[in-house]
CSV table of C-alpha atoms in Angstrom, one decimal:
chain,number,residue,atom,x,y,z
A,29,MET,CA,33.3,-10.7,-8.8
A,30,ALA,CA,29.8,-12.0,-8.8
A,31,SER,CA,27.8,-11.9,-12.0
A,32,ARG,CA,25.2,-9.0,-12.0
A,33,ILE,CA,22.0,-9.1,-14.1
A,34,GLN,CA,21.7,-5.8,-16.4
A,35,ILE,CA,18.2,-4.6,-16.5
A,36,PRO,CA,17.6,-1.3,-18.3
A,37,ALA,CA,15.7,1.5,-16.7
A,38,THR,CA,12.5,2.6,-18.6
A,39,LYS,CA,12.2,6.2,-19.7
A,40,TYR,CA,8.8,7.3,-19.2
A,41,PRO,CA,9.1,11.1,-19.3
A,42,VAL,CA,8.5,13.0,-16.1
A,43,GLU,CA,7.4,16.6,-15.7
A,44,ARG,CA,6.8,18.3,-12.6
A,45,PHE,CA,5.4,21.5,-11.2
A,46,THR,CA,3.6,23.2,-8.5
A,47,LEU,CA,0.5,25.4,-8.6
A,48,ALA,CA,0.4,28.3,-6.6
A,49,ASN,CA,-1.9,26.9,-4.0
A,50,GLY,CA,0.6,24.3,-3.3
A,51,LEU,CA,-0.9,21.4,-5.4
A,52,ARG,CA,2.0,19.2,-6.7
A,53,VAL,CA,1.8,17.9,-10.5
A,54,VAL,CA,3.4,15.2,-12.0
A,55,LEU,CA,2.8,14.6,-15.9
A,56,SER,CA,4.0,11.7,-17.9
A,57,PRO,CA,3.1,11.7,-21.6
A,58,ASP,CA,2.9,8.8,-23.7
A,59,ARG,CA,1.1,9.0,-27.2
A,60,SER,CA,1.2,5.2,-27.8
A,61,ALA,CA,-2.4,4.6,-27.1
A,62,PRO,CA,-5.4,6.9,-26.7
A,63,VAL,CA,-5.7,6.4,-23.1
A,64,VAL,CA,-5.1,8.6,-19.8
A,65,GLY,CA,-4.6,7.7,-16.3
A,66,VAL,CA,-5.4,10.3,-13.5
A,67,ALA,CA,-4.5,9.9,-9.9
A,68,VAL,CA,-4.8,12.2,-7.0
A,69,VAL,CA,-3.0,11.3,-3.8
A,70,TYR,CA,-3.3,12.7,-0.3
A,71,ASP,CA,-1.1,12.4,2.4
A,72,VAL,CA,-3.4,11.0,4.9
A,73,GLY,CA,-3.8,7.0,5.7
A,74,ILE,CA,-4.7,4.7,8.3
A,75,ARG,CA,-1.8,6.0,10.5
A,76,SER,CA,-2.8,9.3,10.5
A,77,GLU,CA,-6.3,8.9,11.9
A,78,PRO,CA,-6.9,10.3,15.5
A,79,GLU,CA,-7.5,7.9,18.6
A,80,GLY,CA,-11.3,7.2,18.9
A,81,ARG,CA,-11.7,7.4,15.3
A,82,THR,CA,-10.4,4.1,13.9
A,83,GLY,CA,-11.2,3.4,10.3
A,84,PHE,CA,-11.7,7.3,9.6
A,85,ALA,CA,-9.2,7.4,6.8
A,86,HIS,CA,-11.2,4.7,4.9
A,87,LEU,CA,-14.6,6.2,5.9
A,88,PHE,CA,-13.7,9.4,4.3
A,89,GLU,CA,-12.4,7.8,1.3
A,90,HIS,CA,-15.9,6.6,0.8
A,91,LEU,CA,-17.3,9.9,1.5
A,92,MET,CA,-15.5,11.3,-1.3
A,93,PHE,CA,-17.5,9.7,-3.8
A,94,GLN,CA,-20.7,10.8,-2.4
A,95,GLY,CA,-21.1,14.2,-4.3
A,96,SER,CA,-19.2,17.7,-4.3
A,97,GLU,CA,-19.4,21.1,-4.4
A,98,ASN,CA,-21.1,21.1,-7.7
A,99,LEU,CA,-22.3,17.7,-8.3
A,100,GLU,CA,-24.9,15.3,-6.8
A,101,LYS,CA,-24.5,12.2,-5.4
A,102,LEU,CA,-23.2,9.4,-7.9
A,103,ALA,CA,-22.6,12.1,-10.6
A,104,HIS,CA,-18.9,11.2,-10.4
A,105,PHE,CA,-19.7,7.6,-11.2
A,106,ARG,CA,-21.9,8.6,-14.2
A,107,HIS,CA,-19.5,11.2,-15.8
A,108,VAL,CA,-16.6,8.7,-15.9
A,109,GLN,CA,-18.5,5.5,-16.9
A,110,GLY,CA,-20.4,7.8,-19.4
A,111,ALA,CA,-17.1,8.7,-21.2
A,112,GLY,CA,-16.2,4.9,-21.3
A,113,GLY,CA,-13.9,5.1,-18.2
A,114,SER,CA,-13.5,3.3,-14.7
A,115,PHE,CA,-12.4,4.9,-11.5
A,116,ASN,CA,-11.9,3.9,-7.8
A,117,GLY,CA,-10.1,4.7,-4.7
A,118,SER,CA,-8.2,3.2,-1.8
A,119,THR,CA,-6.8,3.8,1.4
A,120,HIS,CA,-3.4,2.6,2.6
A,121,LEU,CA,-1.2,3.1,5.7
A,122,ASP,CA,0.3,6.3,4.6
A,123,TYR,CA,-2.0,7.9,1.8
A,124,THR,CA,-5.4,7.6,0.1
A,125,ASP,CA,-5.8,7.8,-3.7
A,126,TYR,CA,-8.5,8.4,-6.1
A,127,PHE,CA,-8.0,7.5,-9.9
A,128,GLU,CA,-9.7,7.2,-13.3
A,129,VAL,CA,-8.6,5.8,-16.5
A,130,LEU,CA,-10.4,7.2,-19.6
A,131,PRO,CA,-10.3,7.8,-23.2
A,132,SER,CA,-7.8,10.6,-23.8
A,133,GLY,CA,-10.5,12.9,-24.9
A,134,ALA,CA,-12.1,12.8,-21.6
A,135,LEU,CA,-9.2,14.0,-19.8
A,136,GLU,CA,-10.5,17.4,-18.8
A,137,ARG,CA,-13.8,15.6,-17.6
A,138,ALA,CA,-11.5,13.7,-15.0
A,139,LEU,CA,-9.7,16.8,-14.1
A,140,PHE,CA,-12.8,18.8,-13.4
A,141,LEU,CA,-14.2,15.9,-11.3
A,142,GLU,CA,-11.0,15.6,-8.9
A,143,ALA,CA,-11.1,19.5,-8.6
A,144,ASP,CA,-14.5,19.7,-7.6
A,145,ARG,CA,-14.4,17.3,-4.7
A,146,MET,CA,-11.0,18.7,-3.6
A,147,ARG,CA,-12.7,21.9,-3.0
A,148,GLY,CA,-15.1,20.0,-0.8
A,149,PRO,CA,-17.1,16.6,-0.7
A,150,ARG,CA,-21.0,16.7,0.3
A,151,LEU,CA,-20.5,16.2,4.0
A,152,THR,CA,-24.1,15.7,5.2
A,153,GLU,CA,-25.7,13.6,8.1
A,154,GLU,CA,-27.2,11.4,5.5
A,155,ASN,CA,-24.1,10.6,3.5
A,156,LEU,CA,-22.3,9.9,6.8
A,157,ARG,CA,-24.8,7.5,8.3
A,158,ASN,CA,-25.2,6.0,4.8
A,159,GLN,CA,-21.4,5.2,4.4
A,160,VAL,CA,-20.7,4.3,8.0
A,161,ASP,CA,-23.2,1.4,7.3
A,162,VAL,CA,-21.3,0.6,4.1
A,163,VAL,CA,-18.2,0.4,5.7
A,164,LYS,CA,-19.4,-1.8,8.6
A,165,GLU,CA,-20.8,-4.1,6.1
A,166,GLU,CA,-17.4,-4.3,4.2
A,167,ILE,CA,-15.9,-5.3,7.6
A,168,ARG,CA,-18.4,-8.1,8.1
A,169,VAL,CA,-17.6,-9.2,4.5
A,170,ASN,CA,-13.8,-8.8,4.5
A,171,VAL,CA,-12.8,-9.7,8.1
A,172,LEU,CA,-15.7,-10.9,10.4
A,173,ASN,CA,-17.3,-13.6,8.2
A,174,ARG,CA,-14.3,-14.7,6.0
A,175,PRO,CA,-11.8,-17.2,6.8
A,176,TYR,CA,-8.6,-15.6,7.8
A,177,GLY,CA,-10.1,-12.2,7.7
A,178,GLY,CA,-7.5,-9.4,8.5
A,179,PHE,CA,-4.9,-12.0,8.7
A,180,PRO,CA,-2.0,-10.9,8.7
A,181,TRP,CA,-2.3,-7.1,8.0
A,182,LEU,CA,-5.0,-6.4,10.9
A,183,LYS,CA,-3.7,-9.0,13.2
A,184,LEU,CA,0.0,-8.6,13.3
A,185,PRO,CA,0.6,-4.8,13.9
A,186,PRO,CA,-0.9,-5.0,17.4
A,187,VAL,CA,1.7,-7.6,18.2
A,188,MET,CA,4.4,-6.1,16.5
A,189,PHE,CA,3.8,-2.4,17.5
A,190,ARG,CA,3.0,-0.5,20.6
A,191,THR,CA,1.9,3.1,19.4
A,192,PHE,CA,-1.6,3.9,18.2
A,193,ALA,CA,-0.6,4.9,14.9
A,194,ASN,CA,1.1,1.6,13.9
A,195,ALA,CA,-0.9,-0.6,16.1
A,196,HIS,CA,-4.8,0.1,15.7
A,197,ASP,CA,-7.0,-1.7,13.4
A,198,GLY,CA,-7.3,0.5,10.2
A,199,TYR,CA,-10.6,-0.9,9.1
A,200,GLY,CA,-12.0,0.5,12.5
A,201,SER,CA,-14.4,-0.4,15.1
A,202,PHE,CA,-18.0,-0.3,14.8
A,203,GLU,CA,-18.4,1.9,18.0
A,204,ASP,CA,-15.7,4.4,16.6
A,205,LEU,CA,-17.4,4.4,13.1
A,206,GLU,CA,-20.9,5.0,14.7
A,207,SER,CA,-19.8,7.8,16.8
A,208,ALA,CA,-18.5,9.8,14.0
A,209,THR,CA,-20.1,13.2,13.1
A,210,VAL,CA,-20.3,15.5,10.2
A,211,GLU,CA,-18.1,17.9,12.3
A,212,ASP,CA,-15.4,15.3,12.6
A,213,ALA,CA,-15.6,14.6,9.1
A,214,GLN,CA,-15.3,18.3,8.0
A,215,GLY,CA,-12.3,18.7,10.4
A,216,PHE,CA,-10.5,15.6,8.9
A,217,PHE,CA,-11.2,17.2,5.4
A,218,ASP,CA,-10.0,20.7,6.5
A,219,ARG,CA,-6.9,19.3,7.9
A,220,TYR,CA,-5.7,16.6,5.5
A,221,TYR,CA,-7.3,17.3,2.2
A,222,ALA,CA,-5.5,20.2,1.5
A,223,CYS,CA,-3.8,21.1,-1.8
A,224,GLY,CA,-0.5,21.2,-0.1
A,225,ASN,CA,-1.0,17.7,1.1
A,226,ALA,CA,-1.8,16.4,-2.4
A,227,VAL,CA,-0.3,15.4,-5.7
A,228,LEU,CA,-2.0,15.3,-8.9
A,229,SER,CA,-0.7,12.8,-11.6
A,230,VAL,CA,-1.4,12.2,-15.2
A,231,ALA,CA,0.1,9.6,-17.4
A,232,GLY,CA,-0.9,8.6,-21.1
A,233,ASP,CA,-2.0,10.3,-24.0
A,234,PHE,CA,-2.1,14.1,-23.8
A,235,ASP,CA,-0.1,17.3,-24.9
A,236,VAL,CA,1.9,18.7,-21.8
A,237,ALA,CA,1.1,22.3,-22.8
A,238,GLU,CA,-2.7,21.5,-23.2
A,239,ALA,CA,-2.9,19.4,-20.0
A,240,THR,CA,-1.1,22.1,-18.0
A,241,ALA,CA,-3.5,24.8,-19.1
A,242,MET,CA,-6.5,22.4,-18.2
A,243,ILE,CA,-5.0,21.7,-14.6
A,244,GLU,CA,-4.4,25.6,-14.1
A,245,ARG,CA,-8.0,26.0,-15.2
A,246,HIS,CA,-9.5,23.4,-12.7
A,247,PHE,CA,-7.2,23.3,-9.7
A,248,GLY,CA,-5.7,26.9,-9.8
A,249,ASP,CA,-8.5,28.4,-7.9
A,250,VAL,CA,-8.9,25.6,-5.3
A,251,PRO,CA,-8.1,27.5,-2.0
A,252,ALA,CA,-4.8,27.1,-0.6
A,253,ARG,CA,-4.2,25.3,2.5
A,254,PRO,CA,-0.9,24.0,3.7
A,255,ALA,CA,0.1,20.3,4.5
A,256,PRO,CA,-0.4,19.5,8.1
A,257,VAL,CA,2.5,18.4,10.4
A,258,LEU,CA,2.4,14.7,9.9
A,259,PRO,CA,1.8,12.5,13.3
A,260,ASP,CA,4.9,10.8,14.7
A,261,PHE,CA,5.1,7.3,13.6
A,262,ALA,CA,8.2,6.6,15.5
A,263,GLU,CA,8.1,3.1,16.9
A,264,PRO,CA,11.0,1.4,19.1
A,265,GLY,CA,12.5,-1.7,17.9
A,266,LEU,CA,11.4,-4.9,19.2
A,267,ASP,CA,13.1,-6.2,22.5
A,268,GLY,CA,12.6,-9.8,22.2
A,269,GLU,CA,10.1,-12.2,20.3
A,270,ARG,CA,6.5,-11.4,20.5
A,271,ARG,CA,4.0,-14.4,19.9
A,272,GLU,CA,0.2,-14.3,20.0
A,273,THR,CA,-2.5,-16.9,18.8
A,274,TYR,CA,-6.2,-16.2,18.3
A,275,VAL,CA,-9.1,-18.6,17.3
A,276,ASP,CA,-10.7,-17.8,13.9
A,277,ARG,CA,-14.1,-19.3,14.1
A,278,ILE,CA,-14.6,-20.0,10.7
A,279,ALA,CA,-10.9,-20.8,9.6
A,280,PRO,CA,-10.7,-24.5,8.4
A,281,LEU,CA,-6.9,-25.0,8.9
A,282,PRO,CA,-4.1,-23.4,10.9
A,283,ALA,CA,-1.9,-20.4,9.7
A,284,VAL,CA,1.0,-18.4,11.0
A,285,ALA,CA,2.6,-15.1,9.9
A,286,ALA,CA,5.8,-13.6,11.1
A,287,GLY,CA,6.8,-9.8,10.9
A,288,TYR,CA,10.5,-8.6,10.9
A,289,ARG,CA,11.4,-4.7,11.3
A,290,VAL,CA,13.3,-3.6,8.3
A,291,PRO,CA,15.4,-0.2,7.4
A,292,ASP,CA,13.4,2.9,6.7
A,293,PRO,CA,12.1,2.6,3.2
A,294,ILE,CA,12.7,6.1,2.5
A,295,GLY,CA,15.6,7.5,4.6
A,296,SER,CA,17.5,4.3,4.2
A,297,PHE,CA,16.5,3.0,0.9
A,298,ASP,CA,19.8,1.5,0.0
A,299,THR,CA,19.9,-0.7,2.7
A,300,TYR,CA,15.9,-1.4,2.5
A,301,LEU,CA,16.2,-2.5,-1.4
A,302,PRO,CA,17.8,-5.9,-0.6
A,303,PHE,CA,15.1,-7.0,1.9
A,304,SER,CA,12.7,-6.6,-1.1
A,305,VAL,CA,14.9,-9.0,-3.0
A,306,LEU,CA,15.3,-11.1,-0.1
A,307,ALA,CA,11.7,-11.7,0.5
A,308,GLU,CA,11.4,-13.1,-3.1
A,309,VAL,CA,14.6,-15.2,-2.7
A,310,LEU,CA,12.8,-17.0,0.3
A,311,THR,CA,9.3,-17.3,-1.0
A,312,ASP,CA,8.8,-16.6,-4.7
A,313,GLY,CA,8.2,-19.6,-6.8
A,314,ASP,CA,8.9,-23.5,-6.4
A,315,ALA,CA,12.4,-23.0,-6.5
A,316,SER,CA,12.6,-20.4,-3.6
A,317,ARG,CA,14.2,-21.5,-0.4
A,318,LEU,CA,11.1,-21.7,1.8
A,319,VAL,CA,8.7,-23.1,-0.8
A,320,GLU,CA,11.3,-25.7,-1.5
A,321,ARG,CA,11.8,-26.7,2.1
A,322,LEU,CA,8.5,-26.1,3.8
A,323,VAL,CA,6.1,-27.0,1.1
A,324,GLN,CA,7.8,-29.4,-1.2
A,325,ARG,CA,10.3,-31.4,1.1
A,326,ASP,CA,8.9,-31.0,4.8
A,327,ARG,CA,5.2,-30.5,3.8
A,328,SER,CA,4.7,-28.6,7.0
A,329,VAL,CA,2.9,-25.8,5.1
A,330,THR,CA,0.7,-25.8,2.0
A,331,SER,CA,1.7,-22.4,1.0
A,332,ILE,CA,3.9,-19.5,2.2
A,333,GLY,CA,4.5,-16.2,0.8
A,334,GLY,CA,6.7,-13.2,1.7
A,335,TYR,CA,6.7,-9.5,1.1
A,336,LEU,CA,7.5,-6.1,2.3
A,337,GLY,CA,4.7,-3.6,3.9
A,338,PHE,CA,1.5,-4.7,5.7
A,339,MET,CA,-0.5,-3.8,2.6
A,340,GLY,CA,2.3,-5.3,0.1
A,341,ASP,CA,3.1,-1.6,-0.9
A,342,GLU,CA,6.7,-2.0,-0.5
A,343,TYR,CA,8.0,1.2,-2.5
A,344,GLN,CA,5.0,3.2,-1.2
A,345,VAL,CA,5.1,3.0,2.6
A,346,ARG,CA,6.9,5.1,5.3
A,347,ASN,CA,8.9,3.7,8.4
A,348,PRO,CA,8.1,1.5,10.5
A,349,THR,CA,7.4,-1.2,8.3
A,350,ALA,CA,8.5,-4.8,8.1
A,351,LEU,CA,9.0,-8.0,6.0
A,352,LEU,CA,6.4,-10.5,6.4
A,353,LEU,CA,6.3,-14.1,5.9
A,354,GLN,CA,2.9,-15.9,6.0
A,355,ALA,CA,2.0,-19.5,5.6
A,356,HIS,CA,-0.9,-21.8,5.7
A,357,MET,CA,-0.6,-25.3,7.3
A,358,PRO,CA,-2.2,-28.6,6.9
A,359,PRO,CA,-4.4,-30.1,9.8
A,360,GLY,CA,-2.6,-30.4,13.2
A,361,GLY,CA,0.2,-28.0,11.7
A,362,ASP,CA,2.9,-26.8,14.2
A,363,ALA,CA,3.7,-23.2,13.7
A,364,GLY,CA,6.7,-23.5,16.3
A,365,LYS,CA,8.2,-26.2,14.0
A,366,VAL,CA,7.7,-24.0,10.9
A,367,LEU,CA,9.2,-21.0,12.5
A,368,ARG,CA,12.2,-23.1,13.7
A,369,THR,CA,12.6,-24.3,10.0
A,370,VAL,CA,12.3,-20.6,8.7
A,371,ASP,CA,15.2,-19.8,11.3
A,372,GLU,CA,17.5,-22.8,9.9
A,373,GLU,CA,17.0,-21.8,6.3
A,374,LEU,CA,17.8,-18.1,7.2
A,375,ASP,CA,21.0,-19.4,9.1
A,376,ARG,CA,21.8,-21.5,6.1
A,377,LEU,CA,21.6,-18.7,3.7
A,378,VAL,CA,23.7,-16.5,5.9
A,379,ALA,CA,26.4,-19.2,6.3
A,380,ASP,CA,26.6,-20.5,2.8
A,381,GLY,CA,25.4,-17.6,0.7
A,382,LEU,CA,23.3,-17.8,-2.5
A,383,GLN,CA,23.4,-20.4,-5.2
A,384,PRO,CA,24.8,-19.8,-8.3
A,385,GLY,CA,22.0,-18.2,-10.6
A,386,GLU,CA,19.6,-17.8,-7.6
A,387,LEU,CA,19.9,-13.9,-7.1
A,388,GLU,CA,19.9,-13.2,-11.0
A,389,ARG,CA,16.7,-15.5,-11.7
A,390,THR,CA,14.9,-13.6,-8.7
A,391,GLN,CA,16.0,-10.1,-10.0
A,392,ALA,CA,14.8,-10.9,-13.5
A,393,ARG,CA,11.4,-12.1,-12.3
A,394,MET,CA,11.1,-9.1,-10.0
A,395,SER,CA,12.1,-6.6,-12.6
A,396,ALA,CA,9.8,-8.2,-15.3
A,397,ARG,CA,6.9,-7.7,-13.0
A,398,LEU,CA,7.7,-4.0,-12.4
A,399,LEU,CA,8.2,-3.4,-16.1
A,400,GLN,CA,4.9,-5.1,-16.7
A,401,GLY,CA,3.0,-3.1,-14.1
A,402,THR,CA,4.2,0.1,-15.8
A,403,ASP,CA,2.8,-0.8,-19.0
A,404,GLU,CA,-0.5,0.6,-18.2
A,405,VAL,CA,-1.2,4.1,-17.8
A,406,LEU,CA,-2.5,3.8,-14.1
A,407,GLY,CA,0.7,1.7,-13.4
A,408,ARG,CA,2.6,5.0,-14.0
A,409,ALA,CA,0.1,7.6,-12.8
A,410,LEU,CA,-0.4,6.1,-9.3
A,411,PRO,CA,3.0,5.2,-8.1
A,412,MET,CA,4.5,8.5,-9.6
A,413,ALA,CA,2.0,10.4,-7.5
A,414,VAL,CA,3.1,8.5,-4.1
A,415,LEU,CA,6.7,8.7,-5.0
A,416,GLU,CA,6.4,12.4,-5.3
A,417,LEU,CA,4.2,12.7,-2.4
A,418,GLN,CA,6.7,10.7,-0.2
A,419,ARG,CA,10.0,11.4,-1.7
A,420,GLY,CA,9.6,14.2,-4.2
A,421,ARG,CA,11.0,11.6,-6.7
A,422,PRO,CA,8.7,10.2,-9.2
A,423,GLY,CA,11.3,9.3,-11.7
A,424,LEU,CA,12.2,6.6,-9.1
A,425,LEU,CA,9.6,4.5,-11.0
A,426,ASN,CA,12.0,4.3,-14.0
A,427,GLU,CA,14.9,3.5,-11.9
A,428,LEU,CA,13.6,0.7,-9.8
A,429,PRO,CA,14.0,-2.3,-12.2
A,430,ARG,CA,17.6,-1.3,-12.7
A,431,LEU,CA,18.1,-0.5,-9.0
A,432,LEU,CA,16.8,-4.2,-8.2
A,433,GLY,CA,19.3,-5.5,-10.7
A,434,GLU,CA,22.2,-3.9,-8.9
A,435,VAL,CA,21.5,-5.4,-5.2
A,436,THR,CA,24.4,-7.9,-4.6
A,437,ALA,CA,24.4,-11.3,-2.9
A,438,GLU,CA,26.3,-9.8,-0.2
A,439,GLN,CA,23.5,-7.4,0.6
A,440,ILE,CA,21.0,-10.2,0.6
A,441,VAL,CA,23.1,-12.0,3.3
A,442,THR,CA,23.6,-9.0,5.3
A,443,ALA,CA,19.9,-8.3,5.3
A,444,ALA,CA,18.8,-12.3,6.1
A,445,ALA,CA,21.4,-11.9,9.2
A,446,THR,CA,19.0,-9.4,10.8
A,447,LEU,CA,16.1,-11.6,10.7
A,448,ARG,CA,16.4,-13.1,14.0
A,449,PRO,CA,13.8,-14.7,16.2
A,450,GLU,CA,14.3,-12.0,18.8
A,451,SER,CA,13.4,-9.3,16.7
A,452,ARG,CA,10.2,-11.1,15.3
A,453,ALA,CA,6.5,-10.7,15.9
A,454,THR,CA,4.3,-13.7,15.0
A,455,VAL,CA,0.6,-14.2,15.2
A,456,GLU,CA,-0.8,-17.7,15.0
A,457,VAL,CA,-4.5,-18.6,13.6
A,458,ILE,CA,-6.1,-21.5,15.5
A,459,PRO,CA,-8.8,-23.0,13.3
A,460,GLY,CA,-12.4,-22.7,14.7
A,461,ALA,CA,-14.2,-24.3,12.0
A,462,ALA,CA,-12.7,-27.7,12.6
A,463,ALA,CA,-13.9,-27.7,16.1
């Protein structure tokens, strides 16, 4: 019997209830420091946006900060920062989140602000045009005028997938963004920003009874609208290796990324979890297999990383998703040779199994990162909200370190055996800056 690392589960308390209007609430009290994290997560992301409206989920995230039913533009910023807090929002493949971290005495302020924009943001022509310009500038800065911009999270999905939901550019085309109307924005809000399509999560220093009364007071009268039926994200598996290259005019050196389909992260979680550990066995740290072989011994790449999910949110993503490997190469690097070496190392792992201590070392590091992440109130509020949204299981956050420690060497080998060239999509960056 192989040794198994023992990692304790965390014991953050979890209280769940649902308001009459359908809003789900998760509370995780912790009186150890006078701070609270508040998160509101809506079940709408890049994959949900309609054809002809690429980038709309992200654009709408911006619009949610442009004032609301009772508050003018920038009031949200002023009220949170005036209380000594910080705030933000982000768009993902499968959800959009909004969050604040504040001194615990300002909890009611954050609840009022989130409830107010849940009733309705200020969707005006001026706000829309202004934020379309902001998003276009973001695309220029983060994608068009940055070396390796969008690599691989924007560049690999259209190679790997065939359906619009999974393959399109989530940042959006300028044409789609510019043609968006206030009516489009209102329709998007009415459909997806419903109480029944959202989760409110609070973690940190609060009294459960007091917080529940505040939540009832601020969110209880938000009009009830049911959650929409999610679009169908189903995607057939790869029927052979798919490879594409593109020239990045400002990239100085070549790069390559490969994606392999993995099991359903929600419906087949037990078979999905070993892939998470496998990605780390392959690429995390100097002793990992692909770093040791490709970086240190062969010197065919300068760096290599591996992770699950195109945006790295491995436990907060729906099916279909992928295990990704991405590598940057020295001048004249040979992507084909790198991929063949990856195949060799995977074959060796499948044939010979793991080295003594290899799995335990990886599990300890992964679990330590998870435990460190949940130290902060937002590191509990945000993932608990998404786990409730997607699985109805916010307490999974407590169990993840232990579950990772229970993954066996046999499960890792079984997972590695599925990463075959014929089930792989790759995208290669040809550097344009060198020319």
